[in-house]
Amino acid sequence: MSTAVLLDLVEVVGRLPPGLAGPVTVRSPEDVRLVETWCARHGHDLVERRPDAVIVRRKGLADPLAGLPAGHRPGWRLWLYTNYDCNLACDYCCVRSSPQTARRALGLDRIRRLMDEAPAAGVGEVFLTGGEPFLLPDIADIVGACVAALPTTLLTNGMLFRGRRLDALRSLPREGLALQISIDSPTPGEHDRHRGAGTWRRAVEGVRVALAEGFRVRVAATVGARDPAGEEAFHAWLGELGIPRHDRVIRRIARRGAAEEGVAVTEETLIPEVTVSADGVYWHPVAADDEDTLVTREVFPLARAIEQVRKRFVEHRSRQDAAASVFPCA
Ligand code: SF4
């Protein structure tokens, strides 16, 4: 019934916000052809064909960012994988870092260029991670380039603050920089079980050194399962260590990289946080060693790379909205 499908089509598309998709019931191949012709004429997209329905996306750009806190809008946070090698080999490392992992350094030149472009591309905050960034001989220059452009957080396992690396730490700016050090438990047990014997003690020592040097220190814990009572005890211990509540992050293990257990994370379930490494631009730092979340190998211009991530986010949202319309009970 051609008239029926056209009436449905106009009604569905009329109700959709720009850029979002919805289902239109079809009863015959002729209905599908009519929808195709109508969409082509009016500039909408027929994004999927199912046996009894087609999914039509209304023309125009959706605002998939609506409702997201400003600090979590894709493109606001920029993650840079300075390198992939590490002095540790944690059994849940999401990017498979270890002393044997190839360095794959992003390099000071590329980082300087990224910082030249980042503010104009809408980036508001930079996170440096790895691997272990303090393995790099030019880590102080890298941090300096980032802090000169934007507020910066440097992630580290906190275990290398000795000799020339302690000198490098001391040379870093205090303004505009936070150090984020990984400690997984208030006692050595859990931390050392995943990261290696003796690592907890040295990480705690690293936190103390960084605090004594006048740095803002955040502590990030990676835990296997939610344990509210355990978390309260952890918070109490972190308070005694001198870490304010707003500088503590407790998150679950992600099943990526070396991790055999943990929360499954995919492009569909993660709000993107643009992540640049020597290998290209990834969807999110927690999956920056996996082809399925590689957005592009072209890092420059940064604004275009960010736009590609946003575009994919719009597509995921559209598909999810379409699926929600078809299967509202799911
Ligand atoms: S989790 Fe962090 S400290 Fe552990 S191996 Fe990976 S990069 Fe290194």
PDB file of N, CA and C in Angstrom, residues 127-178:
ATOM      1  N   PHE A 127      45.641  14.693  28.743  1.00  0.00           N
ATOM      2  CA  PHE A 127      46.067  13.608  29.627  1.00  0.00           C
ATOM      3  C   PHE A 127      47.216  12.870  28.944  1.00  0.00           C
ATOM      4  N   LEU A 128      48.335  12.760  29.648  1.00  0.00           N
ATOM      5  CA  LEU A 128      49.485  12.008  29.118  1.00  0.00           C
ATOM      6  C   LEU A 128      49.524  10.653  29.796  1.00  0.00           C
ATOM      7  N   THR A 129      49.609   9.613  28.988  1.00  0.00           N
ATOM      8  CA  THR A 129      49.618   8.278  29.575  1.00  0.00           C
ATOM      9  C   THR A 129      50.494   7.345  28.766  1.00  0.00           C
ATOM     10  N   GLY A 130      50.578   6.089  29.205  1.00  0.00           N
ATOM     11  CA  GLY A 130      51.346   5.094  28.484  1.00  0.00           C
ATOM     12  C   GLY A 130      50.793   3.709  28.798  1.00  0.00           C
ATOM     13  N   GLY A 131      51.642   2.753  28.818  1.00  0.00           N
ATOM     14  CA  GLY A 131      53.047   2.679  29.144  1.00  0.00           C
ATOM     15  C   GLY A 131      53.374   3.581  30.345  1.00  0.00           C
ATOM     16  N   GLU A 132      54.645   3.687  30.609  1.00  0.00           N
ATOM     17  CA  GLU A 132      55.082   4.535  31.708  1.00  0.00           C
ATOM     18  C   GLU A 132      55.811   5.747  31.125  1.00  0.00           C
ATOM     19  N   PRO A 133      55.188   6.930  31.202  1.00  0.00           N
ATOM     20  CA  PRO A 133      55.806   8.116  30.588  1.00  0.00           C
ATOM     21  C   PRO A 133      57.195   8.459  31.141  1.00  0.00           C
ATOM     22  N   PHE A 134      57.446   8.120  32.429  1.00  0.00           N
ATOM     23  CA  PHE A 134      58.739   8.501  32.997  1.00  0.00           C
ATOM     24  C   PHE A 134      59.902   7.650  32.459  1.00  0.00           C
ATOM     25  N   LEU A 135      59.610   6.660  31.613  1.00  0.00           N
ATOM     26  CA  LEU A 135      60.704   5.954  30.938  1.00  0.00           C
ATOM     27  C   LEU A 135      61.324   6.819  29.845  1.00  0.00           C
ATOM     28  N   LEU A 136      60.603   7.844  29.402  1.00  0.00           N
ATOM     29  CA  LEU A 136      61.089   8.656  28.277  1.00  0.00           C
ATOM     30  C   LEU A 136      62.112   9.684  28.764  1.00  0.00           C
ATOM     31  N   PRO A 137      63.254   9.780  28.100  1.00  0.00           N
ATOM     32  CA  PRO A 137      64.262  10.755  28.551  1.00  0.00           C
ATOM     33  C   PRO A 137      63.806  12.202  28.398  1.00  0.00           C
ATOM     34  N   ASP A 138      62.850  12.459  27.476  1.00  0.00           N
ATOM     35  CA  ASP A 138      62.409  13.856  27.274  1.00  0.00           C
ATOM     36  C   ASP A 138      61.024  14.117  27.880  1.00  0.00           C
ATOM     37  N   ILE A 139      60.690  13.361  28.911  1.00  0.00           N
ATOM     38  CA  ILE A 139      59.346  13.528  29.495  1.00  0.00           C
ATOM     39  C   ILE A 139      59.127  14.964  30.018  1.00  0.00           C
ATOM     40  N   ALA A 140      60.179  15.595  30.548  1.00  0.00           N
ATOM     41  CA  ALA A 140      60.005  16.952  31.083  1.00  0.00           C
ATOM     42  C   ALA A 140      59.652  17.924  29.959  1.00  0.00           C
ATOM     43  N   ASP A 141      60.275  17.769  28.788  1.00  0.00           N
ATOM     44  CA  ASP A 141      59.954  18.642  27.653  1.00  0.00           C
ATOM     45  C   ASP A 141      58.530  18.386  27.156  1.00  0.00           C
ATOM     46  N   ILE A 142      58.142  17.125  27.141  1.00  0.00           N
ATOM     47  CA  ILE A 142      56.786  16.775  26.692  1.00  0.00           C
ATOM     48  C   ILE A 142      55.749  17.415  27.617  1.00  0.00           C
ATOM     49  N   VAL A 143      55.961  17.256  28.913  1.00  0.00           N
ATOM     50  CA  VAL A 143      55.007  17.827  29.873  1.00  0.00           C
ATOM     51  C   VAL A 143      54.999  19.350  29.748  1.00  0.00           C
ATOM     52  N   GLY A 144      56.189  19.931  29.614  1.00  0.00           N
ATOM     53  CA  GLY A 144      56.272  21.391  29.483  1.00  0.00           C
ATOM     54  C   GLY A 144      55.472  21.890  28.292  1.00  0.00           C
ATOM     55  N   ALA A 145      55.575  21.181  27.154  1.00  0.00           N
ATOM     56  CA  ALA A 145      54.845  21.602  25.944  1.00  0.00           C
ATOM     57  C   ALA A 145      53.341  21.524  26.169  1.00  0.00           C
ATOM     58  N   CYS A 146      52.910  20.515  26.887  1.00  0.00           N
ATOM     59  CA  CYS A 146      51.464  20.360  27.122  1.00  0.00           C
ATOM     60  C   CYS A 146      50.943  21.402  28.099  1.00  0.00           C
ATOM     61  N   VAL A 147      51.667  21.577  29.213  1.00  0.00           N
ATOM     62  CA  VAL A 147      51.198  22.522  30.240  1.00  0.00           C
ATOM     63  C   VAL A 147      51.175  23.947  29.681  1.00  0.00           C
ATOM     64  N   ALA A 148      52.096  24.261  28.778  1.00  0.00           N
ATOM     65  CA  ALA A 148      52.105  25.606  28.188  1.00  0.00           C
ATOM     66  C   ALA A 148      50.842  25.861  27.373  1.00  0.00           C
ATOM     67  N   ALA A 149      50.205  24.788  26.899  1.00  0.00           N
ATOM     68  CA  ALA A 149      49.020  24.946  26.052  1.00  0.00           C
ATOM     69  C   ALA A 149      47.718  24.771  26.829  1.00  0.00           C
ATOM     70  N   LEU A 150      47.668  23.781  27.712  1.00  0.00           N
ATOM     71  CA  LEU A 150      46.394  23.396  28.334  1.00  0.00           C
ATOM     72  C   LEU A 150      46.636  22.759  29.706  1.00  0.00           C
ATOM     73  N   PRO A 151      45.620  22.759  30.572  1.00  0.00           N
ATOM     74  CA  PRO A 151      45.745  22.001  31.824  1.00  0.00           C
ATOM     75  C   PRO A 151      46.046  20.533  31.509  1.00  0.00           C
ATOM     76  N   THR A 152      46.980  19.963  32.253  1.00  0.00           N
ATOM     77  CA  THR A 152      47.506  18.639  31.892  1.00  0.00           C
ATOM     78  C   THR A 152      47.529  17.710  33.101  1.00  0.00           C
ATOM     79  N   THR A 153      47.189  16.458  32.835  1.00  0.00           N
ATOM     80  CA  THR A 153      47.337  15.412  33.852  1.00  0.00           C
ATOM     81  C   THR A 153      48.310  14.374  33.313  1.00  0.00           C
ATOM     82  N   LEU A 154      49.260  13.994  34.134  1.00  0.00           N
ATOM     83  CA  LEU A 154      50.274  13.014  33.733  1.00  0.00           C
ATOM     84  C   LEU A 154      50.059  11.739  34.539  1.00  0.00           C
ATOM     85  N   LEU A 155      49.733  10.653  33.843  1.00  0.00           N
ATOM     86  CA  LEU A 155      49.507   9.375  34.512  1.00  0.00           C
ATOM     87  C   LEU A 155      50.820   8.620  34.654  1.00  0.00           C
ATOM     88  N   THR A 156      51.042   8.045  35.836  1.00  0.00           N
ATOM     89  CA  THR A 156      52.287   7.321  36.083  1.00  0.00           C
ATOM     90  C   THR A 156      52.046   6.246  37.140  1.00  0.00           C
ATOM     91  N   ASN A 157      52.886   5.221  37.138  1.00  0.00           N
ATOM     92  CA  ASN A 157      52.781   4.257  38.235  1.00  0.00           C
ATOM     93  C   ASN A 157      53.564   4.724  39.460  1.00  0.00           C
ATOM     94  N   GLY A 158      54.254   5.844  39.340  1.00  0.00           N
ATOM     95  CA  GLY A 158      54.874   6.487  40.502  1.00  0.00           C
ATOM     96  C   GLY A 158      56.100   5.770  41.053  1.00  0.00           C
ATOM     97  N   MET A 159      56.636   4.825  40.275  1.00  0.00           N
ATOM     98  CA  MET A 159      57.683   3.982  40.845  1.00  0.00           C
ATOM     99  C   MET A 159      59.099   4.368  40.438  1.00  0.00           C
ATOM    100  N   LEU A 160      59.226   5.414  39.630  1.00  0.00           N
ATOM    101  CA  LEU A 160      60.546   5.688  39.047  1.00  0.00           C
ATOM    102  C   LEU A 160      61.156   7.009  39.521  1.00  0.00           C
ATOM    103  N   PHE A 161      60.675   7.516  40.657  1.00  0.00           N
ATOM    104  CA  PHE A 161      61.160   8.833  41.089  1.00  0.00           C
ATOM    105  C   PHE A 161      62.486   8.698  41.834  1.00  0.00           C
ATOM    106  N   ARG A 162      63.515   8.380  41.061  1.00  0.00           N
ATOM    107  CA  ARG A 162      64.871   8.295  41.593  1.00  0.00           C
ATOM    108  C   ARG A 162      65.838   8.833  40.538  1.00  0.00           C
ATOM    109  N   GLY A 163      67.015   9.248  40.984  1.00  0.00           N
ATOM    110  CA  GLY A 163      68.070   9.648  40.051  1.00  0.00           C
ATOM    111  C   GLY A 163      67.595  10.684  39.041  1.00  0.00           C
ATOM    112  N   ARG A 164      67.913  10.461  37.752  1.00  0.00           N
ATOM    113  CA  ARG A 164      67.579  11.480  36.735  1.00  0.00           C
ATOM    114  C   ARG A 164      66.060  11.602  36.548  1.00  0.00           C
ATOM    115  N   ARG A 165      65.334  10.550  36.874  1.00  0.00           N
ATOM    116  CA  ARG A 165      63.870  10.654  36.729  1.00  0.00           C
ATOM    117  C   ARG A 165      63.276  11.489  37.863  1.00  0.00           C
ATOM    118  N   LEU A 166      63.905  11.438  39.031  1.00  0.00           N
ATOM    119  CA  LEU A 166      63.471  12.338  40.111  1.00  0.00           C
ATOM    120  C   LEU A 166      63.803  13.777  39.724  1.00  0.00           C
ATOM    121  N   ASP A 167      64.964  13.974  39.093  1.00  0.00           N
ATOM    122  CA  ASP A 167      65.310  15.321  38.605  1.00  0.00           C
ATOM    123  C   ASP A 167      64.264  15.797  37.595  1.00  0.00           C
ATOM    124  N   ALA A 168      63.864  14.880  36.694  1.00  0.00           N
ATOM    125  CA  ALA A 168      62.846  15.249  35.699  1.00  0.00           C
ATOM    126  C   ALA A 168      61.546  15.643  36.401  1.00  0.00           C
ATOM    127  N   LEU A 169      61.158  14.847  37.391  1.00  0.00           N
ATOM    128  CA  LEU A 169      59.928  15.168  38.141  1.00  0.00           C
ATOM    129  C   LEU A 169      60.042  16.561  38.761  1.00  0.00           C
ATOM    130  N   ARG A 170      61.169  16.810  39.406  1.00  0.00           N
ATOM    131  CA  ARG A 170      61.336  18.095  40.110  1.00  0.00           C
ATOM    132  C   ARG A 170      61.296  19.284  39.151  1.00  0.00           C
ATOM    133  N   SER A 171      61.685  19.037  37.907  1.00  0.00           N
ATOM    134  CA  SER A 171      61.725  20.150  36.946  1.00  0.00           C
ATOM    135  C   SER A 171      60.339  20.480  36.365  1.00  0.00           C
ATOM    136  N   LEU A 172      59.342  19.655  36.647  1.00  0.00           N
ATOM    137  CA  LEU A 172      58.026  19.878  36.036  1.00  0.00           C
ATOM    138  C   LEU A 172      57.305  21.050  36.692  1.00  0.00           C
ATOM    139  N   PRO A 173      56.470  21.739  35.914  1.00  0.00           N
ATOM    140  CA  PRO A 173      55.699  22.838  36.512  1.00  0.00           C
ATOM    141  C   PRO A 173      54.675  22.314  37.512  1.00  0.00           C
ATOM    142  N   ARG A 174      54.396  23.088  38.527  1.00  0.00           N
ATOM    143  CA  ARG A 174      53.339  22.713  39.502  1.00  0.00           C
ATOM    144  C   ARG A 174      51.998  23.281  39.057  1.00  0.00           C
ATOM    145  N   GLU A 175      52.035  24.473  38.488  1.00  0.00           N
ATOM    146  CA  GLU A 175      50.791  25.103  38.003  1.00  0.00           C
ATOM    147  C   GLU A 175      50.318  24.404  36.738  1.00  0.00           C
ATOM    148  N   GLY A 176      49.052  24.094  36.679  1.00  0.00           N
ATOM    149  CA  GLY A 176      48.485  23.534  35.452  1.00  0.00           C
ATOM    150  C   GLY A 176      48.786  22.070  35.236  1.00  0.00           C
ATOM    151  N   LEU A 177      49.363  21.414  36.247  1.00  0.00           N
ATOM    152  CA  LEU A 177      49.721  19.999  36.100  1.00  0.00           C
ATOM    153  C   LEU A 177      49.244  19.206  37.314  1.00  0.00           C
ATOM    154  N   ALA A 178      48.649  18.046  37.047  1.00  0.00           N
ATOM    155  CA  ALA A 178      48.347  17.076  38.104  1.00  0.00           C
ATOM    156  C   ALA A 178      49.021  15.769  37.754  1.00  0.00           C
TER     157      ALA A 178
END
